[in-house]
Each structure stands twice: as structure tokens, then as C-alpha cells.
Short mmCIF file of C-alpha atoms and ligand atoms in Angstrom, two decimals:
data_model
loop_
_atom_site.label_atom_id
_atom_site.label_comp_id
_atom_site.label_asym_id
_atom_site.label_seq_id
_atom_site.Cartn_x
_atom_site.Cartn_y
_atom_site.Cartn_z
CA MET A 1 39.12 -10.34 12.60
CA GLU A 2 38.89 -13.45 14.19
CA ARG A 3 36.62 -16.03 13.52
CA ARG A 4 34.17 -16.95 16.38
CA GLN A 5 33.42 -20.14 18.27
CA ILE A 6 30.83 -20.91 20.92
CA PRO A 7 32.66 -20.85 23.64
CA PRO A 8 34.53 -23.51 25.11
CA THR A 9 32.30 -23.13 28.22
CA GLY A 10 29.29 -21.75 28.47
CA ARG A 11 29.09 -18.06 30.10
CA GLU A 12 26.82 -16.90 32.81
CA HIS A 13 23.91 -15.52 31.51
CA GLU A 14 22.97 -12.00 33.02
CA GLN A 15 26.42 -11.00 31.86
CA LEU A 16 25.39 -12.33 28.09
CA LEU A 17 21.91 -10.62 28.24
CA ALA A 18 23.82 -7.57 28.90
CA GLU A 19 25.72 -8.02 26.84
CA MET A 20 22.87 -8.13 24.21
CA ALA A 21 21.12 -5.47 25.44
CA HIS A 22 24.39 -3.29 24.72
CA PHE A 23 23.80 -4.90 21.05
CA ALA A 24 20.82 -3.37 20.40
CA GLU A 25 21.87 0.83 21.27
CA GLY A 26 22.51 1.85 17.52
CA ASP A 27 18.99 0.00 16.62
CA ALA A 28 15.78 1.94 15.62
CA ASP A 29 13.59 3.83 18.08
CA PHE A 30 10.31 2.59 17.66
CA ARG A 31 9.16 3.15 21.44
CA GLY A 32 9.62 6.36 20.84
CA GLY A 33 7.31 6.66 17.33
CA ARG A 34 10.75 7.49 15.03
CA THR A 35 9.82 4.75 13.08
CA TRP A 36 7.15 4.58 10.54
CA SER A 37 6.96 1.55 9.59
CA MET A 38 8.65 -1.98 10.51
CA VAL A 39 7.47 -2.48 13.59
CA TYR A 40 3.98 -2.45 15.02
CA TRP A 41 3.91 -1.29 18.76
CA ALA A 42 0.77 -1.68 20.99
CA GLY A 43 2.75 -0.76 25.08
CA ASP A 44 4.96 -2.67 27.17
CA ASP A 45 1.65 -4.08 29.01
CA HIS A 46 0.61 -5.85 25.71
CA HIS A 47 4.49 -6.24 25.14
CA GLU A 48 4.76 -7.94 28.49
CA VAL A 49 1.41 -10.13 27.92
CA CYS A 50 2.91 -11.42 24.04
CA GLU A 51 6.41 -12.25 25.79
CA ARG A 52 4.88 -14.54 28.81
CA ALA A 53 3.12 -16.41 26.22
CA HIS A 54 6.18 -17.29 23.87
CA ASN A 55 7.60 -17.91 26.90
CA LEU A 56 5.11 -20.48 27.86
CA TYR A 57 5.25 -22.65 24.67
CA MET A 58 8.57 -21.59 23.18
CA ALA A 59 9.73 -24.88 23.60
CA LYS A 60 6.71 -26.61 21.57
CA ASN A 61 6.63 -27.53 17.86
CA ALA A 62 3.63 -27.19 15.75
CA LEU A 63 5.48 -29.53 13.25
CA ASN A 64 2.67 -32.50 14.08
CA PRO A 65 -0.03 -31.29 15.02
CA MET A 66 -0.94 -34.88 16.84
CA ALA A 67 1.66 -33.98 19.16
CA PHE A 68 1.17 -30.66 20.99
CA LYS A 69 -2.60 -30.52 20.75
CA SER A 70 -2.42 -26.91 22.96
CA LEU A 71 -0.69 -25.94 19.24
CA LYS A 72 -2.88 -26.77 16.82
CA ARG A 73 -5.95 -25.65 19.11
CA MET A 74 -4.51 -22.12 19.07
CA GLU A 75 -4.05 -22.03 15.62
CA HIS A 76 -6.80 -23.17 14.92
CA GLU A 77 -8.73 -20.33 16.84
CA VAL A 78 -6.42 -17.62 15.74
CA VAL A 79 -7.47 -18.91 12.11
CA GLN A 80 -11.01 -18.36 13.06
CA MET A 81 -10.76 -15.43 14.52
CA THR A 82 -9.44 -14.31 11.59
CA ALA A 83 -11.88 -15.85 9.53
CA SER A 84 -14.38 -14.51 11.30
CA MET A 85 -13.00 -10.98 11.72
CA LEU A 86 -12.38 -11.09 7.49
CA ASN A 87 -17.04 -12.24 7.28
CA GLY A 88 -15.92 -15.62 6.29
CA PRO A 89 -18.21 -17.93 5.48
CA GLU A 90 -18.71 -20.85 8.05
CA THR A 91 -16.48 -22.85 5.38
CA ALA A 92 -13.79 -21.25 5.75
CA VAL A 93 -10.11 -22.32 6.91
CA GLY A 94 -7.02 -21.60 6.64
CA THR A 95 -3.29 -21.96 8.55
CA MET A 96 -0.83 -19.90 10.75
CA THR A 97 1.77 -18.90 8.50
CA SER A 98 5.32 -17.46 9.88
CA GLY A 99 4.03 -14.05 8.53
CA GLY A 100 3.43 -12.43 5.27
CA THR A 101 5.78 -13.59 3.01
CA GLU A 102 5.29 -17.27 3.64
CA SER A 103 1.34 -16.80 3.80
CA LEU A 104 2.07 -14.88 0.15
CA LEU A 105 4.06 -18.22 -0.97
CA LEU A 106 1.42 -20.05 0.00
CA ALA A 107 -1.31 -18.64 -1.85
CA VAL A 108 1.22 -18.78 -5.12
CA LYS A 109 1.92 -22.19 -4.60
CA THR A 110 -1.53 -23.61 -4.28
CA TYR A 111 -3.51 -22.45 -7.04
CA ARG A 112 -0.69 -23.38 -8.61
CA ASP A 113 -1.11 -27.20 -7.51
CA ARG A 114 -5.16 -26.39 -7.91
CA ALA A 115 -4.25 -25.43 -11.67
CA LYS A 116 -2.38 -28.81 -12.07
CA LYS A 117 -5.35 -30.81 -10.75
CA LYS A 118 -8.06 -29.17 -12.72
CA ARG A 119 -5.99 -28.02 -15.69
CA PRO A 120 -2.83 -30.35 -16.00
CA TRP A 121 -2.54 -29.11 -19.90
CA ILE A 122 -1.21 -25.48 -18.82
CA LEU A 123 2.04 -25.82 -18.94
CA ARG A 124 3.32 -22.00 -17.87
CA PRO A 125 1.55 -20.84 -15.89
CA ASN A 126 1.16 -17.67 -14.97
CA MET A 127 -1.39 -15.07 -12.41
CA VAL A 128 -2.49 -11.67 -13.27
CA VAL A 129 -1.99 -8.61 -10.34
CA PRO A 130 -1.29 -4.75 -10.15
CA GLU A 131 1.76 -3.54 -10.70
CA THR A 132 1.75 -1.93 -6.67
CA ILE A 133 1.02 -5.96 -5.72
CA HIS A 134 3.77 -6.79 -2.50
CA VAL A 135 6.92 -8.09 -3.94
CA ALA A 136 6.24 -11.68 -2.39
CA PHE A 137 4.74 -12.15 -5.83
CA ASP A 138 7.95 -11.67 -7.53
CA LYS A 139 9.52 -14.47 -4.72
CA ALA A 140 6.82 -16.38 -5.65
CA ALA A 141 7.53 -16.18 -8.67
CA HIS A 142 10.59 -17.00 -9.13
CA TYR A 143 10.28 -19.83 -6.50
CA PHE A 144 7.08 -21.73 -7.98
CA GLY A 145 7.80 -21.43 -11.81
CA VAL A 146 4.71 -19.06 -12.06
CA ARG A 147 4.40 -16.24 -14.52
CA LYS A 148 3.85 -12.92 -13.35
CA LYS A 149 1.37 -10.49 -15.21
CA VAL A 150 1.23 -6.74 -14.25
CA ALA A 151 -1.42 -4.40 -14.44
CA PRO A 152 -1.12 -0.12 -14.18
CA VAL A 153 -2.53 1.71 -11.27
CA ASP A 154 -4.59 5.26 -12.14
CA ALA A 155 -3.09 8.36 -10.35
CA ASP A 156 -4.84 6.94 -6.74
CA GLY A 157 -2.99 3.66 -7.64
CA ARG A 158 -5.63 1.67 -7.75
CA VAL A 159 -5.82 -0.96 -10.31
CA ASP A 160 -7.33 -0.53 -13.61
CA VAL A 161 -10.12 -3.84 -13.60
CA ALA A 162 -10.17 -3.72 -18.06
CA ALA A 163 -6.77 -4.01 -17.72
CA MET A 164 -6.41 -7.12 -15.66
CA ARG A 165 -8.86 -8.69 -18.33
CA ARG A 166 -7.12 -7.87 -21.27
CA LEU A 167 -3.94 -9.97 -19.52
CA ILE A 168 -5.92 -12.89 -18.75
CA ASP A 169 -5.15 -15.49 -21.30
CA ARG A 170 -5.45 -19.57 -21.46
CA ASN A 171 -2.52 -19.96 -18.82
CA THR A 172 -3.58 -17.77 -15.99
CA ILE A 173 -4.42 -19.52 -12.75
CA PHE A 174 -5.61 -16.95 -10.55
CA LEU A 175 -5.35 -13.25 -9.54
CA ALA A 176 -5.00 -11.53 -7.08
CA ALA A 177 -4.74 -7.69 -5.61
CA SER A 178 -4.55 -5.86 -2.17
CA ALA A 179 -6.33 -4.43 0.21
CA PRO A 180 -4.50 -1.86 0.89
CA GLN A 181 -1.07 -2.56 -0.81
CA TYR A 182 1.64 -1.33 0.16
CA PRO A 183 3.06 1.63 -1.73
CA HIS A 184 0.58 4.16 -1.25
CA GLY A 185 -2.27 2.44 1.16
CA THR A 186 -4.47 2.57 -1.82
CA VAL A 187 -7.35 -0.40 -1.36
CA ASP A 188 -8.03 -1.96 -5.50
CA PRO A 189 -11.19 -2.25 -6.61
CA ILE A 190 -11.52 -6.26 -5.01
CA PRO A 191 -15.60 -5.79 -5.65
CA GLU A 192 -15.23 -5.37 -9.54
CA ILE A 193 -12.38 -8.10 -9.19
CA GLY A 194 -14.26 -10.32 -7.51
CA ALA A 195 -16.44 -10.08 -10.70
CA LEU A 196 -13.90 -10.66 -12.92
CA ALA A 197 -12.37 -13.91 -10.92
CA GLN A 198 -16.23 -15.49 -11.37
CA ALA A 199 -16.69 -14.54 -14.99
CA GLU A 200 -13.62 -15.82 -16.17
CA LYS A 201 -13.65 -18.74 -13.16
CA LEU A 202 -10.59 -17.98 -11.42
CA PRO A 203 -9.64 -17.95 -7.87
CA PHE A 204 -8.56 -14.24 -6.32
CA HIS A 205 -6.64 -13.66 -3.41
CA VAL A 206 -6.46 -10.54 -1.67
CA ASP A 207 -3.62 -9.40 -0.61
CA ALA A 208 -4.45 -8.12 3.28
CA CYS A 209 -1.30 -8.52 5.44
CA PHE A 210 -0.64 -4.70 5.91
CA GLY A 211 -4.56 -3.85 6.27
CA GLY A 212 -6.07 -7.61 7.37
CA PHE A 213 -6.11 -6.40 11.23
CA MET A 214 -7.05 -2.84 10.39
CA GLN A 215 -9.05 -2.54 7.73
CA PRO A 216 -12.23 -4.28 9.46
CA TRP A 217 -11.73 -1.28 12.50
CA LEU A 218 -11.88 1.11 10.20
CA GLU A 219 -14.40 0.27 7.92
CA ARG A 220 -16.59 0.24 11.84
CA LEU A 221 -14.87 3.44 12.51
CA GLY A 222 -16.81 4.90 9.31
CA VAL A 223 -13.66 5.61 7.06
CA PRO A 224 -14.70 4.64 3.18
CA MET A 225 -14.03 1.96 1.02
CA PRO A 226 -14.11 -0.38 -1.00
CA THR A 227 -15.88 -3.91 0.15
CA TRP A 228 -12.39 -6.36 -0.35
CA ASP A 229 -13.37 -9.18 2.96
CA PHE A 230 -15.12 -12.72 1.83
CA ARG A 231 -18.16 -10.23 1.64
CA VAL A 232 -17.12 -10.02 -1.94
CA PRO A 233 -18.36 -12.95 -4.08
CA GLY A 234 -15.21 -14.17 -6.33
CA VAL A 235 -12.20 -13.91 -3.46
CA THR A 236 -11.66 -17.24 -1.93
CA SER A 237 -8.44 -16.62 -0.58
CA ILE A 238 -7.11 -13.45 1.85
CA SER A 239 -3.88 -13.28 4.06
CA ALA A 240 -3.32 -11.02 7.27
CA ASP A 241 -0.30 -10.55 9.31
CA VAL A 242 -0.83 -10.87 12.77
CA HIS A 243 2.70 -9.53 13.29
CA LYS A 244 1.51 -6.03 12.03
CA TYR A 245 -1.44 -4.41 13.33
CA GLY A 246 -2.52 -7.75 15.05
CA TYR A 247 0.29 -6.59 17.57
CA ALA A 248 1.40 -10.24 18.08
CA PRO A 249 5.17 -10.90 18.03
CA LYS A 250 7.06 -11.37 14.70
CA GLY A 251 6.55 -14.28 12.81
CA ALA A 252 2.76 -14.67 12.90
CA SER A 253 0.62 -14.61 9.74
CA VAL A 254 -2.80 -16.13 9.03
CA ILE A 255 -4.17 -17.20 5.36
CA VAL A 256 -7.38 -17.68 4.92
CA TYR A 257 -9.47 -19.56 1.91
CA ARG A 258 -13.62 -19.72 1.40
CA ASP A 259 -13.43 -23.60 1.85
CA MET A 260 -10.87 -26.80 1.59
CA SER A 261 -11.00 -27.67 -2.04
CA TYR A 262 -8.29 -24.35 -1.84
CA LEU A 263 -6.73 -25.89 1.77
CA ARG A 264 -5.85 -29.09 0.51
CA HIS A 265 -3.90 -27.50 -2.02
CA GLN A 266 -1.03 -26.13 0.32
CA PHE A 267 -0.89 -29.37 1.95
CA PHE A 268 2.20 -31.69 1.70
CA VAL A 269 1.84 -35.46 2.76
CA GLU A 270 5.26 -37.84 1.09
CA THR A 271 4.40 -41.51 2.29
CA ALA A 272 7.72 -42.80 0.79
CA TRP A 273 10.27 -41.16 3.14
CA SER A 274 12.25 -43.68 5.25
CA GLY A 275 11.50 -41.16 8.21
CA GLY A 276 8.39 -42.22 7.69
CA ILE A 277 5.36 -40.91 6.55
CA TYR A 278 5.56 -37.10 6.67
CA ILE A 279 2.41 -34.23 6.48
CA SER A 280 3.05 -30.76 6.37
CA PRO A 281 0.96 -28.00 6.29
CA SER A 282 2.96 -24.93 4.88
CA LEU A 283 5.99 -24.32 3.95
CA PRO A 284 8.44 -24.65 7.05
CA GLY A 285 9.10 -28.46 8.83
CA THR A 286 9.50 -27.43 12.94
CA ARG A 287 6.62 -24.50 13.21
CA PRO A 288 7.92 -22.75 16.66
CA GLY A 289 4.90 -22.43 19.01
CA GLY A 290 6.03 -19.39 20.62
CA SER A 291 4.97 -17.71 17.62
CA ILE A 292 1.62 -19.64 17.55
CA ALA A 293 1.17 -18.74 21.52
CA ALA A 294 1.84 -14.94 21.09
CA ALA A 295 -0.61 -14.24 18.44
CA TRP A 296 -3.65 -16.27 20.36
CA ALA A 297 -2.48 -13.86 23.41
CA SER A 298 -2.37 -10.85 21.27
CA LEU A 299 -5.54 -11.01 19.79
CA ASN A 300 -7.49 -12.22 23.19
CA ALA A 301 -5.74 -9.45 25.26
CA MET A 302 -6.58 -6.78 22.50
CA GLY A 303 -9.91 -7.73 22.19
CA GLN A 304 -12.58 -5.79 19.30
CA ASP A 305 -12.43 -2.73 22.04
CA GLY A 306 -8.61 -3.00 21.60
CA TYR A 307 -7.92 -3.10 18.59
CA LEU A 308 -10.99 -0.12 17.46
CA ARG A 309 -9.05 2.23 20.01
CA LEU A 310 -5.71 1.53 18.71
CA ALA A 311 -7.51 1.78 15.28
CA GLN A 312 -9.14 5.28 15.75
CA ALA A 313 -5.83 6.41 17.41
CA ALA A 314 -3.92 5.70 14.63
CA TRP A 315 -6.17 6.69 11.96
CA ASP A 316 -6.22 10.21 13.82
CA ALA A 317 -2.87 10.39 13.85
CA ALA A 318 -2.50 9.24 9.99
CA GLU A 319 -5.29 12.10 8.97
CA ALA A 320 -3.44 14.77 11.14
CA LEU A 321 -0.06 13.18 8.58
CA ARG A 322 -1.95 13.85 5.71
CA THR A 323 -3.13 17.17 6.13
CA GLY A 324 -0.36 18.74 7.85
CA ILE A 325 1.53 17.89 4.40
CA ALA A 326 -1.27 18.82 2.13
CA ASP A 327 -0.21 21.63 3.73
CA ILE A 328 3.15 22.29 3.02
CA PRO A 329 3.79 23.33 -0.25
CA GLY A 330 5.47 21.22 -2.97
CA LEU A 331 4.12 17.88 -1.27
CA ARG A 332 1.67 16.25 -2.54
CA VAL A 333 -0.05 13.07 -0.95
CA LEU A 334 -0.27 10.29 -2.59
CA GLY A 335 -3.11 7.34 -3.01
CA ARG A 336 -6.64 7.38 -1.08
CA PRO A 337 -7.22 8.12 2.59
CA GLU A 338 -8.49 4.10 2.79
CA SER A 339 -5.76 3.09 5.18
CA THR A 340 -3.26 4.01 7.99
CA ILE A 341 -0.30 4.14 5.55
CA VAL A 342 0.48 7.82 4.16
CA SER A 343 2.81 8.62 1.13
CA PHE A 344 3.94 11.51 -0.71
CA GLY A 345 5.76 12.88 -2.97
CA SER A 346 6.63 16.41 -4.50
CA ASP A 347 4.85 17.46 -7.25
CA ASP A 348 7.64 20.36 -7.62
CA PRO A 349 11.00 19.83 -9.55
CA ALA A 350 12.87 22.79 -7.13
CA VAL A 351 12.11 20.27 -4.12
CA ASP A 352 13.77 16.57 -4.56
CA LEU A 353 11.80 14.16 -3.08
CA PHE A 354 15.34 12.12 -2.25
CA ALA A 355 17.04 15.30 -0.49
CA VAL A 356 14.35 15.90 1.36
CA ALA A 357 14.18 12.09 2.32
CA ASP A 358 17.88 12.82 3.38
CA GLN A 359 16.78 15.99 5.32
CA LEU A 360 14.37 14.27 7.34
CA ALA A 361 17.10 11.05 8.30
CA ALA A 362 20.08 13.86 8.92
CA ARG A 363 16.75 14.96 11.98
CA GLY A 364 16.32 11.60 13.28
CA TRP A 365 13.96 9.74 11.78
CA ALA A 366 13.63 6.43 10.20
CA VAL A 367 12.70 7.04 6.15
CA ASP A 368 11.53 4.86 3.65
CA ARG A 369 11.74 5.80 0.58
CA GLN A 370 10.25 4.93 -2.81
CA GLN A 371 10.47 4.76 -6.03
CA LYS A 372 7.66 5.26 -9.22
CA PRO A 373 7.27 7.91 -8.09
CA ALA A 374 9.94 9.05 -5.92
CA SER A 375 8.45 9.28 -2.49
CA ILE A 376 8.28 8.32 1.54
CA HIS A 377 6.64 5.90 3.02
CA CYS A 378 4.97 6.11 6.87
CA SER A 379 2.79 3.48 8.60
CA VAL A 380 1.30 5.40 10.96
CA ASN A 381 0.90 3.37 14.64
CA ALA A 382 -0.85 4.65 17.58
CA ASN A 383 2.15 5.86 19.34
CA ASN A 384 3.65 7.59 16.57
CA ALA A 385 0.56 10.12 16.96
CA PRO A 386 2.74 11.84 19.80
CA VAL A 387 5.53 13.07 17.07
CA VAL A 388 3.14 13.60 14.48
CA PRO A 389 3.62 17.41 15.04
CA THR A 390 7.74 17.14 15.43
CA TYR A 391 7.61 15.21 12.12
CA LEU A 392 5.92 17.91 10.15
CA GLU A 393 7.78 20.91 11.71
CA ASP A 394 11.08 18.59 10.60
CA LEU A 395 9.77 18.08 6.70
CA ARG A 396 8.54 21.84 6.02
CA ALA A 397 11.75 22.61 7.08
CA ALA A 398 13.58 20.01 5.10
CA VAL A 399 11.68 21.01 2.34
CA ALA A 400 12.42 24.77 2.69
CA HIS A 401 16.17 23.57 3.35
CA VAL A 402 16.07 21.52 -0.06
CA ARG A 403 14.29 24.77 -2.25
CA ALA A 404 17.52 26.39 -0.54
CA HIS A 405 19.83 24.07 -1.73
CA PRO A 406 19.76 22.83 -5.13
CA GLU A 407 22.73 21.05 -5.56
CA LEU A 408 21.73 18.69 -2.95
CA ALA A 409 19.61 16.85 -5.00
CA LYS A 410 23.04 15.73 -6.49
CA ALA A 411 24.48 14.64 -2.92
CA GLY A 412 23.99 12.27 -0.07
CA GLU A 413 21.51 9.15 -0.56
CA ALA A 414 19.59 11.23 -3.24
CA ALA A 415 22.23 10.61 -5.52
CA VAL A 416 22.36 6.94 -4.70
CA TYR A 417 18.54 6.45 -5.67
CA GLY A 418 18.40 8.92 -8.29
CA LEU A 419 20.88 7.42 -9.91
CA MET A 420 19.33 3.71 -9.11
CA ALA A 421 16.27 5.05 -11.10
CA LYS A 422 17.77 6.40 -14.47
CA VAL A 423 19.92 3.56 -14.73
CA PRO A 424 18.74 2.32 -18.06
CA VAL A 425 20.65 -1.28 -17.24
CA LYS A 426 18.02 -2.96 -14.13
CA GLY A 427 20.11 -6.22 -14.58
CA LEU A 428 23.02 -4.69 -13.96
CA VAL A 429 22.01 -2.96 -10.68
CA ALA A 430 20.55 -6.11 -9.46
CA ARG A 431 24.11 -7.96 -10.24
CA GLU A 432 25.44 -5.49 -8.12
CA VAL A 433 23.15 -5.68 -5.46
CA LEU A 434 23.43 -9.79 -5.47
CA LYS A 435 27.17 -8.80 -4.87
CA VAL A 436 26.87 -6.74 -2.02
CA LEU A 437 24.16 -9.47 0.03
CA GLU A 438 26.97 -12.55 -0.99
CA GLY A 439 29.55 -9.76 0.97
CA MET A 440 26.82 -9.01 4.29
CA TYR A 441 26.22 -13.50 4.41
CA GLY A 442 29.99 -13.85 3.81
CA PRO A 443 32.06 -16.09 5.95
CA ASP A 444 33.22 -12.86 7.89
CA GLY A 445 29.63 -11.79 7.56
CA GLY A 446 28.33 -8.61 9.06
CA GLU A 447 30.55 -5.64 7.54
CA VAL A 448 31.15 -5.11 4.06
CA ASP A 449 34.66 -3.54 2.66
CA LEU A 450 32.74 -0.93 0.53
CA GLU A 451 36.10 0.31 -0.83
CA ARG A 452 37.48 -2.86 -1.63
CA ALA A 453 34.30 -4.00 -3.54
CA GLY A 454 34.58 -0.56 -5.34
CA GLU A 455 37.10 -1.70 -7.09
CA ASP A 456 35.03 -3.78 -9.53
CA GLY A 457 31.47 -3.38 -8.13
CA LEU A 458 27.84 -1.56 -8.22
CA VAL A 459 29.26 1.94 -7.68
CA ASN A 460 32.19 1.98 -10.49
CA LYS A 461 30.42 0.02 -12.78
CA ILE A 462 27.31 2.60 -12.78
CA VAL A 463 29.16 5.63 -12.65
CA GLU A 464 31.36 4.93 -14.77
CA ARG A 465 29.03 3.91 -17.50
CA TYR A 466 26.16 5.76 -16.73
CA GLY A 467 27.28 8.35 -14.43
CA ASP A 468 27.72 11.62 -16.83
CA ARG A 469 24.76 10.72 -18.88
CA VAL A 470 23.21 10.98 -15.65
CA PHE A 471 25.05 13.54 -13.62
CA GLY A 472 26.27 15.96 -17.08
CA ALA A 473 30.02 16.71 -15.41
CA LEU A 474 32.14 14.25 -14.31
CA ASP A 475 34.27 15.89 -11.77
CA ARG A 476 31.57 15.79 -9.60
CA LEU A 477 31.71 11.94 -9.57
CA GLY A 478 34.30 11.09 -7.05
CA LYS A 479 32.24 12.62 -4.68
CA VAL A 480 28.92 10.64 -5.71
CA ARG A 481 30.59 7.51 -5.52
CA ALA A 482 31.84 8.45 -2.66
CA ARG A 483 28.46 8.87 -1.29
CA ILE A 484 27.28 5.86 -3.27
CA GLN A 485 29.76 3.73 -1.46
CA ARG A 486 29.11 4.78 2.30
CA THR A 487 25.08 3.72 1.63
CA LEU A 488 25.34 1.67 -0.69
CA PRO A 489 23.68 -2.01 2.25
CA PHE A 490 20.71 0.83 1.81
CA ILE A 491 19.49 0.10 -1.23
C1 PLP B 501 4.40 -6.35 5.01
C2 PLP B 501 3.60 -7.03 3.96
C3 PLP B 501 3.41 -7.94 3.36
C4 PLP B 501 4.79 -8.87 3.21
O1 PLP B 501 4.55 -9.49 5.06
P1 PLP B 501 6.19 -10.09 5.66
O2 PLP B 501 5.31 -10.06 7.00
O3 PLP B 501 7.22 -8.65 5.24
O4 PLP B 501 6.64 -11.03 4.65
C5 PLP B 501 2.68 -8.43 2.29
N1 PLP B 501 2.10 -7.59 1.44
C6 PLP B 501 1.62 -6.67 2.01
C7 PLP B 501 0.78 -5.54 1.45
C8 PLP B 501 2.32 -6.25 3.27
O5 PLP B 501 2.26 -4.43 3.05
#
């Protein structure tokens, strides 16, 4: 393939926009509700107001809060609207960020820097979190040198608080938990963890990236759940994604702290740079004005009545899904019904969940596969409501098909996920997946030549070392290998 260049002369606008629209033809159909995550859709009208708000401020930069007072004002108002929704005290402060991951990276950085000031003798800081906490904490651990100590969860996915207590040591700098956690949608026992944090004099971050803009409305609608926001003494910060159930375009999350004594450790100031005194509230330098403006517009256009209406619709769809799934023999709904996440596994060895996932994918559904235990995850939105009956029908048929064809557990993507779960050396998998990523981001970008990569890549190594143990008959491995190569980029 010839290397791309910026065209020597600029192209005609309508023509290039038409070409770009064409690029999207193979993308997931979120408007029709056939995706169960990735897109939080509140309809075309809402999309349009966000788009227009975004475009008004698209060229502006929130790097320097002094230059664009409009952006500073909107950021402040988004943070304060979020803080009051989360029952924050009058002293609550925070910043907008580019997304949930940045909010969580900042929480870890803030508490690390706070500990450096207050407890400078700590050389190897750690944080104590549930095993189900979002993977962004692993990223943060990796970036910022804070060790992650994980406490187990019970059968419903709630963290064991006594285990968290036992994991705390002299080097622990903060605690974190989720409301709700992503894999099963369960809300951790925040009041008990808050009490533990206070007893140990540790800060406590609640990751409400997923539920920040949903749980408050569900609570008002009467859904039982533990209290999890700033009403809980001991909670010192909360992250909430506006680009999830806040229905803002991608690139918008909020981190709120109980007061400035925490937020100040998030800020960065450098006075010695030749470019002048540099101040930065969060991770990036340049910050896109469009994301802030669109988030502001989203909250104001939706209003509390809008959020309540969509929360009710999403909740009803989630409940219908849970009831329908519980009604299919061989399937089991995981977690507690405290959020709009519906996650299910198999309770019958004759029903291989990953094979069921393949059958759903073949019927045109975007399927989110999880491990520990093997399960399927659905983040439910109001726009999924119309497709719930079809989904349940397809799911029932998929389960019946898998029961009738036990060999499917060792074919298709089911083989890949099954194999991955059983490979004893995770480091090998990680190393090989990294190679796939290098391929995708290489100079020729995008397409990975799996046939070639397979020569010394992931598939061969794993199949050669462990395939026999996992699948028994070696003669089947050729077929498995071909399947794995086809599906590799999705791992
Ligand atoms: C989505 C999510 C995050 C990370 O947010 P991104 O916007 O994807 O970076 C963190 N925690 C939970 C519980 C989430 O659902």
C-alpha cells in the first residue's frame, strides 16, 4: 500500500465529507440499539444541540483559564451541577477531564502527591481497591508507581470490606471502590468503606464514572441501593462521566473533591520553563473547548426531568432484560439489580457462555464478553428498550443452539476466549497482545496481517505450548488456529 500524504492541494469539502460518511458504513449500529455499550444515545434532537454547542467553542482552548473566561465559567458550572447532584458539600470543587480514565488517573496522582507531602517517608505507596475496580486503576498504578492491592468480592460482586481492612498497611495512601462496578453493575458497600477510611485516616475515591449520571435518578425512582455519594462521611472524591449517562459527546468527565485541600494536589505548576510560568489543572496541556461547551449544553438541555425520564426508560429496559434472562434455563443474571448494567453467565456446563456469545454476534448483536466468570455485559440505555424482546428471543435461540451443538464451545471466538482463560502464563498472552497493538499502530497502520503475524505470534506460541492441554486432540488445532487468527484484534 502506498503511504498516505497530505493531498498536494486541498480537497473539495462536500466530496470529502461524503467520503467520510462512507467510512462509517461498517460501524456498529448504535441508533438502532443493537450495541449494549460504547454509545450513550439520547436521540437526534439532543445530539443536535450538543453538536451546535460543540461547534460554537470548537476553536477555543481551556489550557489557560484566563484567556477564555467562557470556558472557565462553563467548566465551573458543569463541576458544580455535578457536585450538587452528588450531594457534595458547599466546599466541593473539581475539574472537567477528557474522560473516566483521566479522572481516575488524576485521583491516583492527587492522592500520591498528597501522601508525598503529608507522609514523605512512604517510598512504595499502595492503594487498596476491589478486584472489580475499573482497569484504569491498573493503568494509573503503572503510570504513577502506586501499587494496587486488591480485595476479593462476594458472589454478587460486592467487595469484602474486612479484606480491605486487612490489606491496609503503613504504605497505603488511599482507598477506592465503585458505584457501580462495570463487570456486574453492583454498587460496593460505600458506607462501610467510608467508615474504614475515616478510621484509618485515608482518603476514599468512589468511581462513579459509569453511574454518576444515572444512580442519582434511579435512587429518586425508588431503586434500592446503598448510599454512595458525598452523603457518606469519609468519601473524599467522586468521578462521574458526562460522556456516559450525562449524554454529552465523548471527551467529558468530572472529578469532584470534598474540598480544595485535596484538589490542590491535582494541579501542576512550573515556574522555571523558558516558555513562562505554566499552570495546568489536569493531565493534558491544550484542552478542547468544544467538549466543555457540549457537556454544559447537555446538562442544561436535558434537565432533571429529562434525566429522570431517560433513567426510567433505561431502568425498565434493564429490568425486562433481567427478568427475560432469568427465565432462560442455563443462564444466570450476575450481580445485584442496582444499576442499568445487566450481566449474565451460565449455570449449566452444557451451555458454554462464549459459544452463546458467538451465536448472538452471528445474529448481528455487538457482544461484550467478560471473564472471571465467563459472562456477557450489557450497559442498558433508553434506546435499547425497543430491541429487548428481539434480543431475548435471539438469546433463547442461541442457548438452544449451543445445547444442541456442544462442539461450538471449541470453535469460533469461544475457542479464543476459552483458551485465553485457561492459558497458565498470562505474561505470554500480554506480550503477544502487545505485538498485535504494535502491528496496528505500525507505519502501515490499521490492518494486521494475521497470517504473517501468526508465524511467531500469539496464536502459534499459545497453541503449541498449551493447546494440547486445553483441547486434547491436536488435530483440531489447525482449525482453532485459523479461527483465533481471524478474531485476534478483538482480544
Ligand atoms: C467507563 C468507565 C471508566 C472509564 O471511563 P472512560 O471514559 O472509558 O475512560 C471507569 N470506571 C467505570 C466504572 C466505567 O464504567
